[in-house]
Coordinates of C-alpha atoms in Angstrom, one line a residue:
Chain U
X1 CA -34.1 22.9 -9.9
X2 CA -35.8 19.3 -10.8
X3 CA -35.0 19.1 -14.7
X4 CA -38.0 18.9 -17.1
X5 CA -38.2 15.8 -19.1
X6 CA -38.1 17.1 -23.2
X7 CA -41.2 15.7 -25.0
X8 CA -40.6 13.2 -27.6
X9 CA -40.6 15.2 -30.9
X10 CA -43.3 13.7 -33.6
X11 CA -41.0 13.1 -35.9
X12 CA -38.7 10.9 -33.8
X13 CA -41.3 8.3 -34.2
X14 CA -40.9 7.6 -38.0
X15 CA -37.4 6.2 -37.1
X16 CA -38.3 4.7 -33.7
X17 CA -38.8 1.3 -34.9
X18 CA -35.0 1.3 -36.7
X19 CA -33.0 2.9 -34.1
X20 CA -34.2 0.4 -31.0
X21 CA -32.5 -2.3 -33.3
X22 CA -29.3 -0.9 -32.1
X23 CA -29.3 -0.7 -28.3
X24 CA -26.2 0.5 -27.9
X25 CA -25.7 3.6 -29.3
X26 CA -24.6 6.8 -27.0
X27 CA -27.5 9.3 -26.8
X28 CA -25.4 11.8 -29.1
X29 CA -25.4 8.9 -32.0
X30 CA -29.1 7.8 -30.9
X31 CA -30.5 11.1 -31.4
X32 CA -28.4 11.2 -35.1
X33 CA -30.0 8.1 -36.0
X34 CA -33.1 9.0 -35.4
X35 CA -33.6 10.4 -38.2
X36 CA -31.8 9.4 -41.4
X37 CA -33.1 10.2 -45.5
X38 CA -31.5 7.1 -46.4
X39 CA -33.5 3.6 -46.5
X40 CA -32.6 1.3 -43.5
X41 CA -30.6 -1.6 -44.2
X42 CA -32.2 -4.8 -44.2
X43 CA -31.1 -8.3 -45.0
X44 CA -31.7 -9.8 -48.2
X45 CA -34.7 -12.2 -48.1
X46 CA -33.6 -14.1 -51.4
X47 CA -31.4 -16.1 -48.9
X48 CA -27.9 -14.8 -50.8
X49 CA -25.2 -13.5 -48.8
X50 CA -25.6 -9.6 -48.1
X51 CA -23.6 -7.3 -50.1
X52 CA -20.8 -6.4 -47.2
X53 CA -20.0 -10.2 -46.7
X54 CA -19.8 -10.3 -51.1
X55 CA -17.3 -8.0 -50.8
X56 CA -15.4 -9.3 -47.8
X57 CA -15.2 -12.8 -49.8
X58 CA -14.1 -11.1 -52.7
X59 CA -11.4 -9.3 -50.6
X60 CA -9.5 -12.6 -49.1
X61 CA -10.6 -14.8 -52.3
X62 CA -12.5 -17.5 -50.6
X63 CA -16.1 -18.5 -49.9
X64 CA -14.8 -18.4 -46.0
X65 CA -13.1 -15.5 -46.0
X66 CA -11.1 -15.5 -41.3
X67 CA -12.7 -13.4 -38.9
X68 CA -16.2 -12.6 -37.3
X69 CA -19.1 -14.9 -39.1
X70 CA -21.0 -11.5 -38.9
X71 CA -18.5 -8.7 -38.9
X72 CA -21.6 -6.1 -39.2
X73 CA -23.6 -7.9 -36.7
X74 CA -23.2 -8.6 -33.6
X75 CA -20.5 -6.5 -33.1
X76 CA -21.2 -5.4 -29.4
X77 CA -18.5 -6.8 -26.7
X78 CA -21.8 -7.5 -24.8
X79 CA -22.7 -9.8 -27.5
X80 CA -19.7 -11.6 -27.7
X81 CA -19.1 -12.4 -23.9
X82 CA -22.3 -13.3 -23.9
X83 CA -21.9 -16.0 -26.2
X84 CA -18.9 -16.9 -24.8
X85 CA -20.2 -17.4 -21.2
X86 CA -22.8 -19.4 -22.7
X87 CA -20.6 -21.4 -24.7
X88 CA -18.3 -22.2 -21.6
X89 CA -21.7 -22.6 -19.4
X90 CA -22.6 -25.4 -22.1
X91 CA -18.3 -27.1 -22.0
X92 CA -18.8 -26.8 -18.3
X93 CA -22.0 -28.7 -18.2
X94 CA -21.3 -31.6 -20.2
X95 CA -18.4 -31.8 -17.8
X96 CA -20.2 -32.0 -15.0
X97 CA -22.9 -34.4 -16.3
X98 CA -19.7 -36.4 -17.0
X99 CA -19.3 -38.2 -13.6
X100 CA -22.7 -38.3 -12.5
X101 CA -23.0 -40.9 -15.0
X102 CA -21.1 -43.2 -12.9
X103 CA -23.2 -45.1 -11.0
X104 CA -21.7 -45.9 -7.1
X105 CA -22.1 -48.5 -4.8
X106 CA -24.0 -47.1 -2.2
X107 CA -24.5 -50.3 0.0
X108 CA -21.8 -49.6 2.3
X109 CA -22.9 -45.7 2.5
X110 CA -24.2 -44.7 6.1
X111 CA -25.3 -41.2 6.4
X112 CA -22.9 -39.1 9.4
X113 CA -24.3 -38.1 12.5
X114 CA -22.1 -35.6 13.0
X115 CA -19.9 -33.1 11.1
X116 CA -16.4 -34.7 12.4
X117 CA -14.0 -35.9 9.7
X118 CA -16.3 -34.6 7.0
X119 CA -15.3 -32.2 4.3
X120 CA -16.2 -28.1 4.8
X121 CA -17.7 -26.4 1.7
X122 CA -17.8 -23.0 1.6
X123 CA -16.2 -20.5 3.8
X124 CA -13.6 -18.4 3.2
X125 CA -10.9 -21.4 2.9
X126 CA -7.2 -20.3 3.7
X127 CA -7.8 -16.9 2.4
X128 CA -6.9 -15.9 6.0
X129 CA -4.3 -17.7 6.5
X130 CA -2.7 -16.9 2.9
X131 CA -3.4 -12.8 3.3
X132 CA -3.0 -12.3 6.9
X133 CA 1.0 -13.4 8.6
X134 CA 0.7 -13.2 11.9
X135 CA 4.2 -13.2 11.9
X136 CA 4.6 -10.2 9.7
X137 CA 2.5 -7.6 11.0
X138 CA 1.6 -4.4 10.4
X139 CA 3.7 -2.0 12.1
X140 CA 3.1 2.1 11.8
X141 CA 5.4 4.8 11.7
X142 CA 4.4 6.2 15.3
X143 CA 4.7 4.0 18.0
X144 CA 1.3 2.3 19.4
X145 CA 2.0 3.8 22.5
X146 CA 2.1 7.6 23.3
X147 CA 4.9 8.6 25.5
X148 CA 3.2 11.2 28.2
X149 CA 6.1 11.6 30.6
X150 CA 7.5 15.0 30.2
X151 CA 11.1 13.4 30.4
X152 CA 10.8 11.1 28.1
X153 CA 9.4 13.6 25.5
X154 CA 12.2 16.0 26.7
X155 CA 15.1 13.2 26.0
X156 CA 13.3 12.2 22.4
X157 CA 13.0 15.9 21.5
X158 CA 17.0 16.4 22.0
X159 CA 17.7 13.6 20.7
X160 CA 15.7 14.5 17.5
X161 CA 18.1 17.9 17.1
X162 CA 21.1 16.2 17.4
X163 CA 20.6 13.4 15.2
X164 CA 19.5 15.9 13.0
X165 CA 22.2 17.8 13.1
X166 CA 24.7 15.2 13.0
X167 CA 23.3 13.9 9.5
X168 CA 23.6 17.6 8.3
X169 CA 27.2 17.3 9.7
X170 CA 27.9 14.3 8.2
X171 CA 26.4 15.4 5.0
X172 CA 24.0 12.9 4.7
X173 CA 20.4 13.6 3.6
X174 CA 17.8 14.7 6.3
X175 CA 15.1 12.3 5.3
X176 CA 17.1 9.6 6.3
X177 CA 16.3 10.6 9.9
X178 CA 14.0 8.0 10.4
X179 CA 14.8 5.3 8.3
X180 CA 16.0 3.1 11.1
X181 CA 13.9 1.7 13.6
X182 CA 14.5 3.6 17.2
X183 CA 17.1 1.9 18.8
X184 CA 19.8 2.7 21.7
X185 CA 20.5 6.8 22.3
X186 CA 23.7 7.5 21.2
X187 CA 22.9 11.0 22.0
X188 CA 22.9 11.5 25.6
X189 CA 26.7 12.6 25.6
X190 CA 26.7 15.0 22.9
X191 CA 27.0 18.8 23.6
X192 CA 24.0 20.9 22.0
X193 CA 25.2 24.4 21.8
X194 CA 22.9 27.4 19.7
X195 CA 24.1 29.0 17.7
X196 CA 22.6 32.0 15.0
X197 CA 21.6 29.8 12.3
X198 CA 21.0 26.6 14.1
X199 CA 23.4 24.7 16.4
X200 CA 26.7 23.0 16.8
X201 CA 27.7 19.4 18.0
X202 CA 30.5 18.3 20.2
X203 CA 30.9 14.9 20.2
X204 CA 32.8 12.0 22.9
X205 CA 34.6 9.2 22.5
X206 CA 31.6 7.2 23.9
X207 CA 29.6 8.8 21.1
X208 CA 31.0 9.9 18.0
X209 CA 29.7 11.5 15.0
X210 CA 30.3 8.2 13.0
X211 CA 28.3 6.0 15.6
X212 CA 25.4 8.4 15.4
X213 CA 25.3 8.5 11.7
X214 CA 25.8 4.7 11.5
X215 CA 22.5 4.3 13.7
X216 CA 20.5 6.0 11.8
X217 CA 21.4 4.0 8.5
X218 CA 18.7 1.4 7.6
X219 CA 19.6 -2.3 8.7
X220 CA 20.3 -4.2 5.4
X221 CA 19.6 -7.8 5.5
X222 CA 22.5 -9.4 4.5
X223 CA 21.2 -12.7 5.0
X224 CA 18.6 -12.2 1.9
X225 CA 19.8 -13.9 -1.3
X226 CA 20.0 -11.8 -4.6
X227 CA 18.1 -12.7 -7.7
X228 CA 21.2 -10.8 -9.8
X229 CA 24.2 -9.9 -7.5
X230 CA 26.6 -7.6 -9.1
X231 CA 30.5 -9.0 -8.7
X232 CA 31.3 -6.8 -6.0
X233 CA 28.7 -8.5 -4.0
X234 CA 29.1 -11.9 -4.9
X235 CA 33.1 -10.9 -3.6
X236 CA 31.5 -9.8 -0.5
X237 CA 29.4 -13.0 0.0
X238 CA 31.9 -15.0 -1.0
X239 CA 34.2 -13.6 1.8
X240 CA 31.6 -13.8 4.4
X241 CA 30.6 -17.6 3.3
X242 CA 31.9 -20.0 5.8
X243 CA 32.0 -22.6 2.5
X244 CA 35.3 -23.7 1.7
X245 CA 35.8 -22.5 -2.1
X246 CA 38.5 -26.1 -2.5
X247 CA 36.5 -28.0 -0.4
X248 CA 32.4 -27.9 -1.3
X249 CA 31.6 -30.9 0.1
X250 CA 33.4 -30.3 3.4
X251 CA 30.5 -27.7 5.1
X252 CA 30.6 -26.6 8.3
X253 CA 27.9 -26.4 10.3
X254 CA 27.2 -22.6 10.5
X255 CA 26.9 -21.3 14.1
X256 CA 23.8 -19.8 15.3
X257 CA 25.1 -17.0 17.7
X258 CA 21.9 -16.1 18.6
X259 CA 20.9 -19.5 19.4
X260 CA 20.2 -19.8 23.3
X261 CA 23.3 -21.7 24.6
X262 CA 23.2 -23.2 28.6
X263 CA 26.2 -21.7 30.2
X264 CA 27.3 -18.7 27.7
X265 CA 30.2 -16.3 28.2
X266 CA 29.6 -12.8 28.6
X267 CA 31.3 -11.7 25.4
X268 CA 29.6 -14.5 23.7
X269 CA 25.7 -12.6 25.4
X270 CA 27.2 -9.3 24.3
X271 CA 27.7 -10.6 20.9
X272 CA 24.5 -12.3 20.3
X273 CA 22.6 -9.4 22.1
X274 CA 24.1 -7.1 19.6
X275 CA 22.9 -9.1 16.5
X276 CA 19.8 -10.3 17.9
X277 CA 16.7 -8.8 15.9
X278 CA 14.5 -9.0 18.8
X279 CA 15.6 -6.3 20.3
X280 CA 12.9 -3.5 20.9
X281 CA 12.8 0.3 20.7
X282 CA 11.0 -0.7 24.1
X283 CA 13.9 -2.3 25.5
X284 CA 16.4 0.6 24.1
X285 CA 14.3 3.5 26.7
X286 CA 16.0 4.9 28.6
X287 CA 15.7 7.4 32.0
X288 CA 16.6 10.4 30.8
X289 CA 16.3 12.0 34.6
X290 CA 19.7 12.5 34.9
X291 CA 20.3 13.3 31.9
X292 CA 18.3 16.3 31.7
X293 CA 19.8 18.0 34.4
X294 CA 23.1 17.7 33.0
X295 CA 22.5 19.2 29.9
X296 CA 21.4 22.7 31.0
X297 CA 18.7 24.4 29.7
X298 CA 20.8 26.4 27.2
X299 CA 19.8 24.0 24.5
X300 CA 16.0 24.9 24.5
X301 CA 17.5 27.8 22.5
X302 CA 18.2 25.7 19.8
X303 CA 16.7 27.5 16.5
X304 CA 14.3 25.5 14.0
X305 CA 13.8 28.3 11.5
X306 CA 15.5 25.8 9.3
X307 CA 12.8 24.2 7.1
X308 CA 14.5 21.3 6.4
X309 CA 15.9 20.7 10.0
X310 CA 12.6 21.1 11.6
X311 CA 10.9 19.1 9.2
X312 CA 13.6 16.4 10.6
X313 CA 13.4 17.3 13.9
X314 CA 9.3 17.0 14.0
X315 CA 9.4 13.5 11.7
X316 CA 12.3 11.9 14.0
X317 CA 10.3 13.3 17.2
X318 CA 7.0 12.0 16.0
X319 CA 8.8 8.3 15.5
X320 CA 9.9 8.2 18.6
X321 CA 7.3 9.5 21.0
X322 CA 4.2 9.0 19.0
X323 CA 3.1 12.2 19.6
X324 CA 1.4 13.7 16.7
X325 CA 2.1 17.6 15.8
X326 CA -0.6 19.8 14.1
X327 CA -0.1 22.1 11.4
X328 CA -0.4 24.7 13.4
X329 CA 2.0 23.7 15.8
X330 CA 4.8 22.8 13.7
X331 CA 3.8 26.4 12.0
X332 CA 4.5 28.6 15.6
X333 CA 7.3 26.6 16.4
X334 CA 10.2 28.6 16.2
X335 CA 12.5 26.9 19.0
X336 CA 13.4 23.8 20.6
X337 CA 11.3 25.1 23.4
X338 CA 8.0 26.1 21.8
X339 CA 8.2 22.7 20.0
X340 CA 8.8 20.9 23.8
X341 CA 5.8 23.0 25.0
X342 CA 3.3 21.6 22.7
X343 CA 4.7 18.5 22.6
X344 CA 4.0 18.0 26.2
X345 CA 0.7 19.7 26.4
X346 CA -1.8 16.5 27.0
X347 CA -4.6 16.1 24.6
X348 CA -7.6 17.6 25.6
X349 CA -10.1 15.1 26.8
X350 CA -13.3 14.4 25.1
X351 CA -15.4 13.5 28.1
X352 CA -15.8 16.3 31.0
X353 CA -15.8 13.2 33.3
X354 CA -12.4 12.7 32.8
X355 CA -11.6 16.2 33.7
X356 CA -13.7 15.7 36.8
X357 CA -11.7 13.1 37.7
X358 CA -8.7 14.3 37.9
X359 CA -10.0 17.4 40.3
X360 CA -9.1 15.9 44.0
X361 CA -11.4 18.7 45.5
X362 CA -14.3 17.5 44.1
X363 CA -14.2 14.3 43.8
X364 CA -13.1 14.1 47.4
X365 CA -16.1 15.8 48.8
X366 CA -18.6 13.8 50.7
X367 CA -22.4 15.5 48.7
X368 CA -20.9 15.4 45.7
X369 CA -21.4 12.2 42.9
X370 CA -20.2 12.0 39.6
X371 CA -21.5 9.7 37.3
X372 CA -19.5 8.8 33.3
X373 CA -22.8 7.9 32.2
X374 CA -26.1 8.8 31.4
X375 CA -28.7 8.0 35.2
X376 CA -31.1 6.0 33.5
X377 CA -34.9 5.7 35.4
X378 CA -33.8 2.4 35.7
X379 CA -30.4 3.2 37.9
X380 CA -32.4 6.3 40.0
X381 CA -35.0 2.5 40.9
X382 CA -32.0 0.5 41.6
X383 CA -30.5 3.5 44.2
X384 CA -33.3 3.2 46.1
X385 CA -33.3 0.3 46.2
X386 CA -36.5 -0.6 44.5
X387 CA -35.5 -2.2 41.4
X388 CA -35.3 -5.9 42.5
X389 CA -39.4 -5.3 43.8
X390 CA -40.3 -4.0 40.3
X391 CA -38.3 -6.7 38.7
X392 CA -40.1 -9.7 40.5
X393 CA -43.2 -8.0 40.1
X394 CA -42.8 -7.7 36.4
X395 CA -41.4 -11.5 35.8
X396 CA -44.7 -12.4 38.6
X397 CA -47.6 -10.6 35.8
X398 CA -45.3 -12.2 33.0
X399 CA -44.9 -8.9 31.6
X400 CA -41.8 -8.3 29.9
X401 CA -38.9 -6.1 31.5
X402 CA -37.7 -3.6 29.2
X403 CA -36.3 -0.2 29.4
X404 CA -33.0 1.1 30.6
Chain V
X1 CA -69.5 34.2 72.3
X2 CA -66.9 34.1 68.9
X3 CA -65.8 31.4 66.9
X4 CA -62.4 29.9 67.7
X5 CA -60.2 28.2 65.9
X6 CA -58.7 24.8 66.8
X7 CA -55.8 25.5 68.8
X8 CA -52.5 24.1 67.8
X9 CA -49.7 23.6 70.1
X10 CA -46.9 24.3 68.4
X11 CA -47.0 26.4 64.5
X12 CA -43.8 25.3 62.4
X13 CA -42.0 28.5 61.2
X14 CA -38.6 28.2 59.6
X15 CA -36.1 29.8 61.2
X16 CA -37.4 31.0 63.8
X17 CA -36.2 28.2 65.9
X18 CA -33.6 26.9 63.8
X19 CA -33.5 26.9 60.0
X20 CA -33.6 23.5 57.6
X21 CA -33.1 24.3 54.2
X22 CA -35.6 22.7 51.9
X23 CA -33.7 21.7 49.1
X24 CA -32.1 18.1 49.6
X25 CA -30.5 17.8 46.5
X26 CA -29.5 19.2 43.5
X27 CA -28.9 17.3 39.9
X28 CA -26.3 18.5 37.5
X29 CA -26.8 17.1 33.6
X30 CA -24.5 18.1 31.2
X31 CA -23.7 16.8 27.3
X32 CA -20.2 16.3 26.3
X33 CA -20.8 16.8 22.8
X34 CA -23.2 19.8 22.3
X35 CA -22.1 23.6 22.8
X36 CA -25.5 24.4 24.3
X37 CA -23.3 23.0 27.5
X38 CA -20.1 24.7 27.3
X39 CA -21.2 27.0 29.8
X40 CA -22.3 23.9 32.1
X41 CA -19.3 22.0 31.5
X42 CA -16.7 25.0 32.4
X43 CA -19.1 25.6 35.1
X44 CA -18.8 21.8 36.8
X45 CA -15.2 22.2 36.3
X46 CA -14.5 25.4 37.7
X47 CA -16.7 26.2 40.2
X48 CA -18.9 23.4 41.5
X49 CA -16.4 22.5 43.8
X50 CA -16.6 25.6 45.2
X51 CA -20.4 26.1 45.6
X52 CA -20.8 21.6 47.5
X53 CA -18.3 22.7 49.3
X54 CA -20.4 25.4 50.8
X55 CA -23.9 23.7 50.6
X56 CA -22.8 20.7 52.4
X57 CA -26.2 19.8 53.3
X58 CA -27.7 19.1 49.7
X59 CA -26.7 16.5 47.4
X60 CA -25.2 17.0 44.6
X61 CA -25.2 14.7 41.6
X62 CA -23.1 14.9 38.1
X63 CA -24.4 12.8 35.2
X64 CA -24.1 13.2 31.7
X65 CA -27.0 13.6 29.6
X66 CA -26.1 13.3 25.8
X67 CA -27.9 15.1 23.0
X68 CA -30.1 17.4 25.5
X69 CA -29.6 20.3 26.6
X70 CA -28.1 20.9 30.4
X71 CA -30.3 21.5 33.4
X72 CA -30.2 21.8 37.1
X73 CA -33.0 20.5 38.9
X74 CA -33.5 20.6 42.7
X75 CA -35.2 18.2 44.7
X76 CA -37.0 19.9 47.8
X77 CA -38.5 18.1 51.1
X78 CA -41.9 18.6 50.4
X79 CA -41.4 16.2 47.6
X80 CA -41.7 18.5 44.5
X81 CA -39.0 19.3 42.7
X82 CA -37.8 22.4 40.5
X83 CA -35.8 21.8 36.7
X84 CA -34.3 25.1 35.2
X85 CA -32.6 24.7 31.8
X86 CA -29.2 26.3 31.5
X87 CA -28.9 25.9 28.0
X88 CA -25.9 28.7 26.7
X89 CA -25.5 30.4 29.9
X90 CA -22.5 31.4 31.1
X91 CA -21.1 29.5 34.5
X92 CA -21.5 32.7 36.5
X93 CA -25.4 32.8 35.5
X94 CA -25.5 29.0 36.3
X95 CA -24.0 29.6 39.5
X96 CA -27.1 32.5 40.2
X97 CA -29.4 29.3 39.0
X98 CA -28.2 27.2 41.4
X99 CA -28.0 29.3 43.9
X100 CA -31.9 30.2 43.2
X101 CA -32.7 26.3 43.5
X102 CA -30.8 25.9 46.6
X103 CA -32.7 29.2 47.6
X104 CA -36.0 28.3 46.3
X105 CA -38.8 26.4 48.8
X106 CA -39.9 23.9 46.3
X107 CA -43.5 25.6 46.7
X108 CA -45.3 26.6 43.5
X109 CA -44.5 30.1 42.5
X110 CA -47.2 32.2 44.0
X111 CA -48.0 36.3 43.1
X112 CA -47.1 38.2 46.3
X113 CA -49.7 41.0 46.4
X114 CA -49.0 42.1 50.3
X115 CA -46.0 43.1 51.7
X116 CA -46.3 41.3 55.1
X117 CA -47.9 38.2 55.3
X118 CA -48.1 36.4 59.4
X119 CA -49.2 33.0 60.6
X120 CA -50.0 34.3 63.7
X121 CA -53.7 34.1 65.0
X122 CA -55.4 37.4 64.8
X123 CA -56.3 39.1 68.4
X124 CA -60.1 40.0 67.4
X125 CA -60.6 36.5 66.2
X126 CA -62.8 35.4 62.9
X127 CA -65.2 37.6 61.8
X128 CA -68.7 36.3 62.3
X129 CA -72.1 37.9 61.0
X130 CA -73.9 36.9 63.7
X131 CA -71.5 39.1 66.3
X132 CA -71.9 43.0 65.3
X133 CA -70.6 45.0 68.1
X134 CA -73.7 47.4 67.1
X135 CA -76.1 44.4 67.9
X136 CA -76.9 44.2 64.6
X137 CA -75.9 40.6 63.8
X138 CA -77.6 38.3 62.2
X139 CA -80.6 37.1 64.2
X140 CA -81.1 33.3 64.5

């Protein structure tokens, strides 16, 4: 309901002229002043200092007593930054009419043609360049790309559960699931086997527990200086320095393993490979074909009743296929299978075209034609082939071809 | 003497010789977006196949038509065409639609009073008031 606008009461106007002195005052004050018994203060007209300001120099003993030249006055922030712009406004200027004095030679002065080798104004400048590194871009959680092969999906979703299970085993945290970028599976050897309550782990020699754990650790660059290293660090660099402690001066070159040498050694690729940052969770896929079959399908079992596990499982999962999981799907997931299940269900399409598409019968009969967009009066024209007659007749009258 | 008609050789009735259906083609518009078409849109998924596959002799086109709601509308060979709106029909009533296009002449709808209707000339010939068989005609 549109709110009606209170008329000004009559008595409101005997203080009108007082109260827009002050323009800032909330409306709660405002309406208190309007009205007021006592008599409105006004300056003294004899020219001798008002009372407040007799009493402030009084107070600090001196006929310039510190502080505001009007305490009572101009007390507004407005006011003062006001003044203050206009003060720096004024500095500013008599800068700038400094030069401008100066008068120039302009004889040699011949006006450019073009804007090569001259000066840019304006722009952004190197905002760009400073707040954008194309070096250091932004990378997500989830992957760009969505993995749709079911195998793939299959091998991430086991490999999920038993990383999950081996941190629990190892009696790590489960959030540190995905704190490592996706590298190499470790997991493909492991034994899954369900049990009541969740699942056990039987481990090789190819992949132990330790290896799995150690995988999932965050890299730490070690190469980063410390502001403040504690002792036990500075030990640690220290150790790994290749600076002679006796013999400063005498440094070795350090040796880039990861530099590209001509004729390498294969330990000396399997070295540099290993401690190579380049390396991908793209290069680290792997076909999981194979794999599959060996495992059985007694591990689709595998209970997720566990909160915390399946809240690992679904995270872990998520990093490494870039499948995203509703609410409602992580709700009704109970197993390893139900999660697989809506994991691998496509996403629905949100054009019937590309559901027409993928139906061979139809598309493969000869009456039928399906267009993705919209036949336009103009298209049903250019099918029969009349179009290019309209066209030239249109540019012939020099009437303008529009429409679509 | 009575009036004749102008003979014609030939009188085209179809099917009696063989039978050409008269619709040539048949458009299909659809929205993606609006749920006045989910009917349509399960419809041309499900069971369009189906019903080209066994009207091989009209043309069928799919096309989207956003923000409108979905129509069929046949084209017949006497030029005129027929548009029914399908808007929250189920697919089986959309199939009866299109059946009814394919079905339908492409004439206007006319009211059929009499139940047998014959192209075929009549043996007693026009009526003409100056011909009474009482030899009451009309005198010239």
């Amino acid at each position: 309901m549109r709110r009606i606008s209170r008329v000004d009461r009559s008595i409101g106007l005997m203080r009108r002229s007082v109260a827009a002195n002050n323009t800032y005052l909330c409306a709660a004050c405002h309406q208190s002043n309007l009205f007021s018994t006592s008599s409105p203060r006004t300056l003294p007209s004899d020219g001798k200092a008002p009372f407040t300001e007799r009493v402030r120099r009084r107070i600090w003993g001196t006929d310039s007593p510190p502080g505001l030249a009007d305490p009572y006055g101009d007390a507004s922030v407005f006011d003062q930054t006001k003044k203050r712009a206009q003060r720096s406004e004024n500095a500013d200027d008599v800068e700038a009419r400094g030069p401008q004095t100066i008068v120039r030679d302009m004889t040699g002065y011949e006006p450019a043609a073009t804007w090569d080798g001259l000066d840019k104004v304006g722009g952004f400048g190197g905002w760009w360049k400073e707040n954008w590194d194309a070096e250091n871009k932004f990378r997500g959680f989830l992957p760009a790309e969505r993995l749709a092969d079911i195998e793939d999906v299959t091998g991430a979703l086991r490999r999920a559960i038993v990383e999950s299970f081996a941190l629990r085993m190892a009696g790590k945290p489960l959030s540190e699931i995905s704190a490592a970028e996706p590298s190499f599976d470790l997991t493909t050897e492991v034994e899954l086997t369900p049990t009541a309550t969740g699942a056990t782990l039987q481990f090789t020699e190819a992949a132990s527990l330790e290896d799995i754990v150690l995988s999932l650790a965050p890299k730490v660059d070690e190469t980063a200086t410390k502001e403040n290293p504690t002792e036990s660090e500075e030990d640690v660099a220290a150790d790994r320095s290749t600076v002679d402690p006796l013999e400063p001066e005498h440094n070795e070159e350090p040796i880039d393993e990861t530099a590209v040498k001509e004729q390498p050694t294969e330990s000396e690729e399997m070295v540099a490979a290993d401690r190579s940052s380049v390396d991908s969770f793209e290069d680290t896929r792997m076909d999981y074909e194979a794999a599959i079959e060996t495992w059985g399908s007694e591990w689709y079992k595998v209970s997720l009743a566990d909160p915390e596990i399946k809240f690992a499982v679904i995270k872990r999962v998520m990093q490494l296929t870039g499948v995203r999981i509703s609410d409602h799907a992580i709700q009704s997931s109970g197993t390893a299978y139900a999660l697989l299940t809506r994991l691998a269900t496509p996403p629905k399409s949100r054009k019937l075209v590309d559901d027409l598409a993928a139906k061979e019968q139809l598309m493969t009969l000869p009456n039928v034609s399906v267009f993705a967009k919209r036949v336009t009066p103009i298209d049903k024209e250019r099918m029969a082939g009349r179009w290019k007659l309209i066209e030239a007749e249109l540019e012939k009258r020099g009437l303008p071809i529009t429409g679509r | 003497m009575t009036v004749n008609a102008i003979r014609k050789a030939t009188v085209g009735q179809n099917g009696v010789g063989a039978f050409v259906l008269q619709c040539k083609r048949l458009d299909f518009y659809y929205c993606d977006w609006a749920g006045s078409s989910k009917g349509m849109n399960s419809f041309l998924k499900n069971s369009l196949s189906r019903f080209a596959a066994a009207n091989p002799s009209i043309e069928m086109t799919v096309s989207p038509r956003p923000r409108k709601h979905p129509v069929i509308i046949g084209h017949y060979i006497n030029g005129r065409h027929k548009a029914i709106c399908v808007r929250n029909l189920e697919k089986e009533q959309i199939l009866k639609k299109a059946e009814l296009l394919r079905d339908a002449s492409g004439e206007k709808l006319k009211r059929v009073t009499k139940p047998v209707k014959s192209i075929n000339e009549s043996v007693r010939g026009v009526w003409s008031p100056f011909h009474h068989p009482s030899g009451t005609g009309m005198r010239v």
